[in-house]
Coordinates of N, CA and C in Angstrom, one line a residue:
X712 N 0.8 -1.2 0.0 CA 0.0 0.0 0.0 C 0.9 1.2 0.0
X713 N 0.2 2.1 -1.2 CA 1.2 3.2 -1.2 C 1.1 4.5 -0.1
X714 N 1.9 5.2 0.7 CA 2.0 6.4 1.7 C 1.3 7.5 1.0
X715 N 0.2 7.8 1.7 CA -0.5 9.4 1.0 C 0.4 10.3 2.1
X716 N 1.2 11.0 1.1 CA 1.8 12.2 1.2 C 1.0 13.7 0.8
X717 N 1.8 14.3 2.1 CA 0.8 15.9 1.6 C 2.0 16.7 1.7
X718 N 2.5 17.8 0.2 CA 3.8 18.0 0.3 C 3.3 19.3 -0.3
X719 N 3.7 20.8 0.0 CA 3.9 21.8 0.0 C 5.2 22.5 -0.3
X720 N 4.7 23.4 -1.3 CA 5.9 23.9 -2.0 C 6.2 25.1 -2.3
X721 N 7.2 26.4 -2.5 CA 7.1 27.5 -3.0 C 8.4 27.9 -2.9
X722 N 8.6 28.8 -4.4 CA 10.0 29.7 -4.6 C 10.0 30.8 -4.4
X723 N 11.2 31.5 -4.6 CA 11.4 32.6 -4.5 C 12.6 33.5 -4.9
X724 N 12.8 34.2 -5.8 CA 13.7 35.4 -6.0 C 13.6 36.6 -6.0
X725 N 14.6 37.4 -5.4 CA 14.8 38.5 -4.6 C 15.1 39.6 -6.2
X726 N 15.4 39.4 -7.3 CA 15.2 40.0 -8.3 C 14.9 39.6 -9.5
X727 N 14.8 38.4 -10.0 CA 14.9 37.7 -11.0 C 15.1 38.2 -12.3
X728 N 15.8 37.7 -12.6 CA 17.0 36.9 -11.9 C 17.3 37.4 -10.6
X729 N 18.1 36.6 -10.1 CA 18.8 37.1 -8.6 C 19.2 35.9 -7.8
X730 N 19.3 36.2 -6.5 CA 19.5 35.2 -5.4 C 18.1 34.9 -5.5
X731 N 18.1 33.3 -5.5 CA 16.3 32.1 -5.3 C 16.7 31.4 -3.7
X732 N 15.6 31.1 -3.7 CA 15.4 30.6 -2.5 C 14.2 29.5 -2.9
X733 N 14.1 28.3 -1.9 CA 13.0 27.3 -2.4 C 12.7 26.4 -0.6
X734 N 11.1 26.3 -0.6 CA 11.1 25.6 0.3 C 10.2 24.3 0.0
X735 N 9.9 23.3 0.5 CA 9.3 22.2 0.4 C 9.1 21.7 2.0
X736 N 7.9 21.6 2.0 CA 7.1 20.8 3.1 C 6.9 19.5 2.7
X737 N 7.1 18.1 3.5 CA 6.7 17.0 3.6 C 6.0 16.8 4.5
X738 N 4.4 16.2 4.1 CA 3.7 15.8 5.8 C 3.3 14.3 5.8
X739 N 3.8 13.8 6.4 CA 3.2 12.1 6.8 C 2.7 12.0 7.5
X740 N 1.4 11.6 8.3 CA 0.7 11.5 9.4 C 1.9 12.5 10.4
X741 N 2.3 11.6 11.3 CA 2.9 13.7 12.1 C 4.2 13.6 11.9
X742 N 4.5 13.0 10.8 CA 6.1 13.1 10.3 C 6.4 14.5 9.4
X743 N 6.8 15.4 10.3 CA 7.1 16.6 8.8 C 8.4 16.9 8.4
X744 N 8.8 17.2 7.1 CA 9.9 17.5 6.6 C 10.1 18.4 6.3
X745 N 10.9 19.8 6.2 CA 11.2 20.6 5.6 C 12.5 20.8 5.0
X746 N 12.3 21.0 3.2 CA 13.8 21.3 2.5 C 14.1 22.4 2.5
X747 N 15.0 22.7 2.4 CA 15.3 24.3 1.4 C 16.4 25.1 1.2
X748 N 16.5 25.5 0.4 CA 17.9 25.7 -0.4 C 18.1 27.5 -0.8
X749 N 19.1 27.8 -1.1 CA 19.3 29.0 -1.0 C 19.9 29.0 -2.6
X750 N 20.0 30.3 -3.5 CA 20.7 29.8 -4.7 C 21.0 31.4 -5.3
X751 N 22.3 31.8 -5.3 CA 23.4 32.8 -5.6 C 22.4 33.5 -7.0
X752 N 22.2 32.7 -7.9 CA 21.4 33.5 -9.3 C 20.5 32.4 -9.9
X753 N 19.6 32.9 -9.8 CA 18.3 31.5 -10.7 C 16.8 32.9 -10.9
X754 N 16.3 32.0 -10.9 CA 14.8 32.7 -11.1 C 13.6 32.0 -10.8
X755 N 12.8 33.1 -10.2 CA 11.7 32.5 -9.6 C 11.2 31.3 -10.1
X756 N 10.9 31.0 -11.6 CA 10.4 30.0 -11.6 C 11.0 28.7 -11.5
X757 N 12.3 28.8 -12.0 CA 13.3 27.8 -11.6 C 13.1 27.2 -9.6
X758 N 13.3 28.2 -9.3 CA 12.9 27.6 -7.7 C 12.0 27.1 -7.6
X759 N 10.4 27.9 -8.4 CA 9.1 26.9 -8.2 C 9.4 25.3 -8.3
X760 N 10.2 25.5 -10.1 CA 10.3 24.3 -10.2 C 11.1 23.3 -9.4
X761 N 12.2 24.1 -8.6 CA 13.1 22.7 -8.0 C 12.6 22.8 -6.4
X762 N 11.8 23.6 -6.3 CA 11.0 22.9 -4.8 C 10.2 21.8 -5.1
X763 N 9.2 21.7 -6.0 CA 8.8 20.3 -6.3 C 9.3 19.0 -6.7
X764 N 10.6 19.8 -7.3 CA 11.7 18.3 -7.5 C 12.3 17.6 -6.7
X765 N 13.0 18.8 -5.2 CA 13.8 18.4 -4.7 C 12.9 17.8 -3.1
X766 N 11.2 17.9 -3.4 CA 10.7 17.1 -2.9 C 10.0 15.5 -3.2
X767 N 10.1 15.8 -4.5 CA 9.6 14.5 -4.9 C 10.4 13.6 -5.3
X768 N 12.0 14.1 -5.1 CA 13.3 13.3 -5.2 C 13.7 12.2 -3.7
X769 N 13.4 13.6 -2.9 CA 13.6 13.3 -1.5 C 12.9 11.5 -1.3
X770 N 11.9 11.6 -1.6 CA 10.8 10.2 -0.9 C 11.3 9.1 -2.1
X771 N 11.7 8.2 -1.2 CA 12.6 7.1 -1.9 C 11.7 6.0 -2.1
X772 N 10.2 6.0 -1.7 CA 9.7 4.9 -2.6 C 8.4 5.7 -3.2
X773 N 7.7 5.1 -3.9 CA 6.6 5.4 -4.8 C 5.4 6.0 -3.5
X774 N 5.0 7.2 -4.1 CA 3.8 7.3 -2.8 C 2.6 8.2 -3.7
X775 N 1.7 8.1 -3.0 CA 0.6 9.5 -3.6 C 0.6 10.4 -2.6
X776 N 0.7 11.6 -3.9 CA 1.0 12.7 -3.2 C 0.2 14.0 -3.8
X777 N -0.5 14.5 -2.6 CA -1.0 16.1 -3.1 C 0.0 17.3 -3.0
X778 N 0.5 17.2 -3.8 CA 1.0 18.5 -4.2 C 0.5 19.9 -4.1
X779 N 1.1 20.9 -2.8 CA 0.1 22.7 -3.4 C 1.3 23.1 -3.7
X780 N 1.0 24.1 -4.4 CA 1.8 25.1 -4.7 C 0.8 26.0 -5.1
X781 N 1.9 27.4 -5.2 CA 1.0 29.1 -5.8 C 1.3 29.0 -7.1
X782 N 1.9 28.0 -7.5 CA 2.3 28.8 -9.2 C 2.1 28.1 -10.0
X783 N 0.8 28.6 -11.2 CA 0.4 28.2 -11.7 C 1.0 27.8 -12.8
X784 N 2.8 28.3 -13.1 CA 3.5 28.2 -14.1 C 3.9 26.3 -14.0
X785 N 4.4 26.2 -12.3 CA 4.3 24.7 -12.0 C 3.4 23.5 -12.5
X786 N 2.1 24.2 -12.2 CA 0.8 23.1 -12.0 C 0.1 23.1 -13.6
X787 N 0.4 24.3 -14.2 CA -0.4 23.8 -15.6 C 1.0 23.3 -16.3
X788 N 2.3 23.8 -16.3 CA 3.4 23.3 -16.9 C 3.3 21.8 -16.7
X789 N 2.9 21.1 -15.7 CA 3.7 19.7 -15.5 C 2.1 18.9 -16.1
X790 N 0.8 19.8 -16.0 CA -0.6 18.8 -16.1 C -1.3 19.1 -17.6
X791 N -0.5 20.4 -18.2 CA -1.1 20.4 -19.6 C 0.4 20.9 -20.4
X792 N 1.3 21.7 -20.3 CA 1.7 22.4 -21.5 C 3.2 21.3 -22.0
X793 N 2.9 20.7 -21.1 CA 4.7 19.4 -21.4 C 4.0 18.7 -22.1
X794 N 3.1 18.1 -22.4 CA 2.6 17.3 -23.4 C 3.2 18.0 -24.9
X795 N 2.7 19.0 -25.5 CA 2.5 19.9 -26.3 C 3.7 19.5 -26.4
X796 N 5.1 20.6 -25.8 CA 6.6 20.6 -25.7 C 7.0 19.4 -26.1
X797 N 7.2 17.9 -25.7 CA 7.5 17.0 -26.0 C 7.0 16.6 -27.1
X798 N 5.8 16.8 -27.5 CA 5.4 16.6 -29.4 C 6.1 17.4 -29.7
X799 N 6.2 18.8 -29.1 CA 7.1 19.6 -30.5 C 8.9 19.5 -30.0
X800 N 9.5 18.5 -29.8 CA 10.8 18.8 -29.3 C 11.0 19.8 -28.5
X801 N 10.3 20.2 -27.6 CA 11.0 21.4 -26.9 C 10.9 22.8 -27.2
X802 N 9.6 22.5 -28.3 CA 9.7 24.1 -28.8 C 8.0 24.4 -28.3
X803 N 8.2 25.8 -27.8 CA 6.5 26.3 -28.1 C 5.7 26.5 -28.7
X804 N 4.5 27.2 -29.1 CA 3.5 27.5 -30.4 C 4.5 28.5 -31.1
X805 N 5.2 29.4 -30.3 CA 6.2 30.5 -31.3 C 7.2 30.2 -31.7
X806 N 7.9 28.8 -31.6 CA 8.9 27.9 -32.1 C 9.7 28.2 -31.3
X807 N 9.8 28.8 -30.2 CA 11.1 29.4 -29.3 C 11.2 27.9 -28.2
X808 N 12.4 27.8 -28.0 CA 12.7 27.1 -27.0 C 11.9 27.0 -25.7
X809 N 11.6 25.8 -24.8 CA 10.8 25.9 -23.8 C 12.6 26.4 -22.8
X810 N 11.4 26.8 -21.2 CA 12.6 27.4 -20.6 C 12.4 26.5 -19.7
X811 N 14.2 26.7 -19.1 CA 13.7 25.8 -18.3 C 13.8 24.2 -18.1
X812 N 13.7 23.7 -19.4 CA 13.7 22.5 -20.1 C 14.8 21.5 -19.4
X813 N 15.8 22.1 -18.9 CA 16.3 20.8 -17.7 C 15.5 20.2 -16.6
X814 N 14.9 21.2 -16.1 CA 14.3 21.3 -15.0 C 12.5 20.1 -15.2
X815 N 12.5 21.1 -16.1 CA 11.0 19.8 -16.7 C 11.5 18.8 -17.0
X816 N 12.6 18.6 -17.5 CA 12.7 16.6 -17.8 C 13.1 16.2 -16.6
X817 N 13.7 16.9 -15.6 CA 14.1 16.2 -14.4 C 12.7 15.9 -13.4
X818 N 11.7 16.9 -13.3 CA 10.4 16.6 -12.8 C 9.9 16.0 -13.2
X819 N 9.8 15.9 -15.0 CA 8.7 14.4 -15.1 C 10.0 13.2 -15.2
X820 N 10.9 13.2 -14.7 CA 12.0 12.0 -14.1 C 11.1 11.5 -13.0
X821 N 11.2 12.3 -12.0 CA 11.2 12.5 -10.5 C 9.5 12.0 -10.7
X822 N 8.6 12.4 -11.2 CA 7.1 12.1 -11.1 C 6.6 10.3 -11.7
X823 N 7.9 10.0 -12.1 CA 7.5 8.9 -12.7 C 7.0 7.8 -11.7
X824 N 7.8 7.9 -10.7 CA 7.3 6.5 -9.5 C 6.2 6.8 -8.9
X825 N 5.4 8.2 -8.7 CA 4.9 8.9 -8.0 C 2.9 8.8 -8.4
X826 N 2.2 8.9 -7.8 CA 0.8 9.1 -8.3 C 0.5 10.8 -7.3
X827 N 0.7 12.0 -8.3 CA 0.6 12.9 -8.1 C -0.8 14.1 -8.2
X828 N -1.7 14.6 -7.2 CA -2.6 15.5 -7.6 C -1.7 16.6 -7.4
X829 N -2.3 17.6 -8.3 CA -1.2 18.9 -8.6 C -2.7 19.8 -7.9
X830 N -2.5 20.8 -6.8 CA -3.6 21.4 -6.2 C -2.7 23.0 -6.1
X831 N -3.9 23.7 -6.6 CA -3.1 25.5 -7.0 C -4.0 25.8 -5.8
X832 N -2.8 27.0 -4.5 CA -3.4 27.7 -3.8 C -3.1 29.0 -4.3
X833 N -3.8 30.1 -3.7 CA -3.7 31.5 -4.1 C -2.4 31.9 -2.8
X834 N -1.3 32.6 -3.6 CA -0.4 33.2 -2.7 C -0.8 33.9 -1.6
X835 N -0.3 34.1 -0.6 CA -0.6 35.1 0.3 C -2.1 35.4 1.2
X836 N -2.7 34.2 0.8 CA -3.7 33.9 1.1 C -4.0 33.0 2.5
X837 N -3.6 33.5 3.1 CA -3.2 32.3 4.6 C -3.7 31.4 4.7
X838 N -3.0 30.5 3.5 CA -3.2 29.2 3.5 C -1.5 28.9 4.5
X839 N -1.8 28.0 5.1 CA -0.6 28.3 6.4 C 0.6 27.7 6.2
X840 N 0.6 26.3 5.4 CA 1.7 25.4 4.6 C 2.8 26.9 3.8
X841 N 1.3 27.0 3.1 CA 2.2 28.0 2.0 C 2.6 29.4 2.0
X842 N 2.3 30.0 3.3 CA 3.0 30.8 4.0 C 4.2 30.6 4.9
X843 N 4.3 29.4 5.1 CA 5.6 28.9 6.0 C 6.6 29.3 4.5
X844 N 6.8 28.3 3.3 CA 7.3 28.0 2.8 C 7.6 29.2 1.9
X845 N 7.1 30.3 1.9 CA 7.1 31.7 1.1 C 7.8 32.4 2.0
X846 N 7.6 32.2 3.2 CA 8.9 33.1 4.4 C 10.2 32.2 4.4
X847 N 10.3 30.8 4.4 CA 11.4 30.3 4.5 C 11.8 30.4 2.9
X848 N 11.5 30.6 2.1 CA 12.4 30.2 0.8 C 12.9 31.8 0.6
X849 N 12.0 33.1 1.0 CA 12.9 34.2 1.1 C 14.2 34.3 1.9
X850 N 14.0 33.5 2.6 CA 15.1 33.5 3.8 C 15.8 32.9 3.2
X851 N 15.7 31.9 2.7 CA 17.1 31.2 1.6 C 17.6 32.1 0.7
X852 N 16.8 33.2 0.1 CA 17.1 33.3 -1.1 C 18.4 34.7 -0.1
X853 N 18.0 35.2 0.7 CA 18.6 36.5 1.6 C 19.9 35.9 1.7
X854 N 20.3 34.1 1.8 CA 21.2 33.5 2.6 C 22.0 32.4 1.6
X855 N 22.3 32.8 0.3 CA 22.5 31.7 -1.0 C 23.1 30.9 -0.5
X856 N 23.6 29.2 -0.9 CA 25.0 28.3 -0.3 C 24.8 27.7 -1.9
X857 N 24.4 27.8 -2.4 CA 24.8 26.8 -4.0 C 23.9 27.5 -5.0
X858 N 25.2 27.5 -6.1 CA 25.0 27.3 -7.3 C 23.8 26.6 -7.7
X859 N 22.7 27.4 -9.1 CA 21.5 27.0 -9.8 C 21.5 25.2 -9.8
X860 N 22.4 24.8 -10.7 CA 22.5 23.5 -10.9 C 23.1 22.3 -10.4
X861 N 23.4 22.7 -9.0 CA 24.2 21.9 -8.2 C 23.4 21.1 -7.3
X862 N 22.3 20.8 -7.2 CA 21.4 20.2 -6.5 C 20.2 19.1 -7.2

């Protein structure tokens, strides 16, 4: 029987580009986890994206998991627009390169073991998960320790 996981997520950059920051909540019955990483130059979305990687990396066997996050760039990117991308090699409706494009093959890597609902909350909205993770991932981002691609 697989572990229903409830995992909470959100990035952050202080200019974006700029110093990112990223937090990730893990909740198991009253097992909670918190990631988060600090990052010298990236961009906000890049941290959207590697707070959900670097949590759905973390869990070493297959689980179902509800996923929140605020960004909708996340939740429609991984549940409608990578289909598209992947028929067209990598390109969008304007032929330009998808962005980013490490980051998405490494997520739908990472999603493969996984049975994932993708659930969009509204920022700033005291939803309380994703208020934690919107103050801790600024705090990373205030506090860099690695390089974009080192994680």
């Amino acid at each position: 029987m697989l572990k229903k996981i409830e995992m909470f997520t959100d990035g952050s950059c202080l200019y974006n580009p700029g110093p990112g920051g990223l937090c990730t909540i893990i909740r198991y019955k009253k097992y909670r986890k918190i990631i988060k990483f600090g990052f010298y130059y990236t961009t906000n979305n890049r941290m959207e994206l590697m707070a959900a990687i670097v949590g759905l990396e973390f869990l070493l066997k297959p689980c179902i998991i509800n996923l929140t996050t605020d960004s909708q760039y996340l939740r429609l990117g991984i549940i409608l627009w990578i289909y598209n991308w992947k028929k067209n090699n990598w390109l969008k409706k304007n032929k330009k390169p998808v962005r980013n494009k490490d980051l998405w093959l490494r997520l739908d890597q990472a999603l493969k073991k996984h049975i994932v609902t993708w659930v969009w909350t509204k920022s700033h909205n005291n939803h309380q998960e994703n208020e934690i993770c919107d103050k801790i991932a600024k705090k990373e981002a205030k506090n860099p320790k690695n390089n974009d691609l080192l994680i």
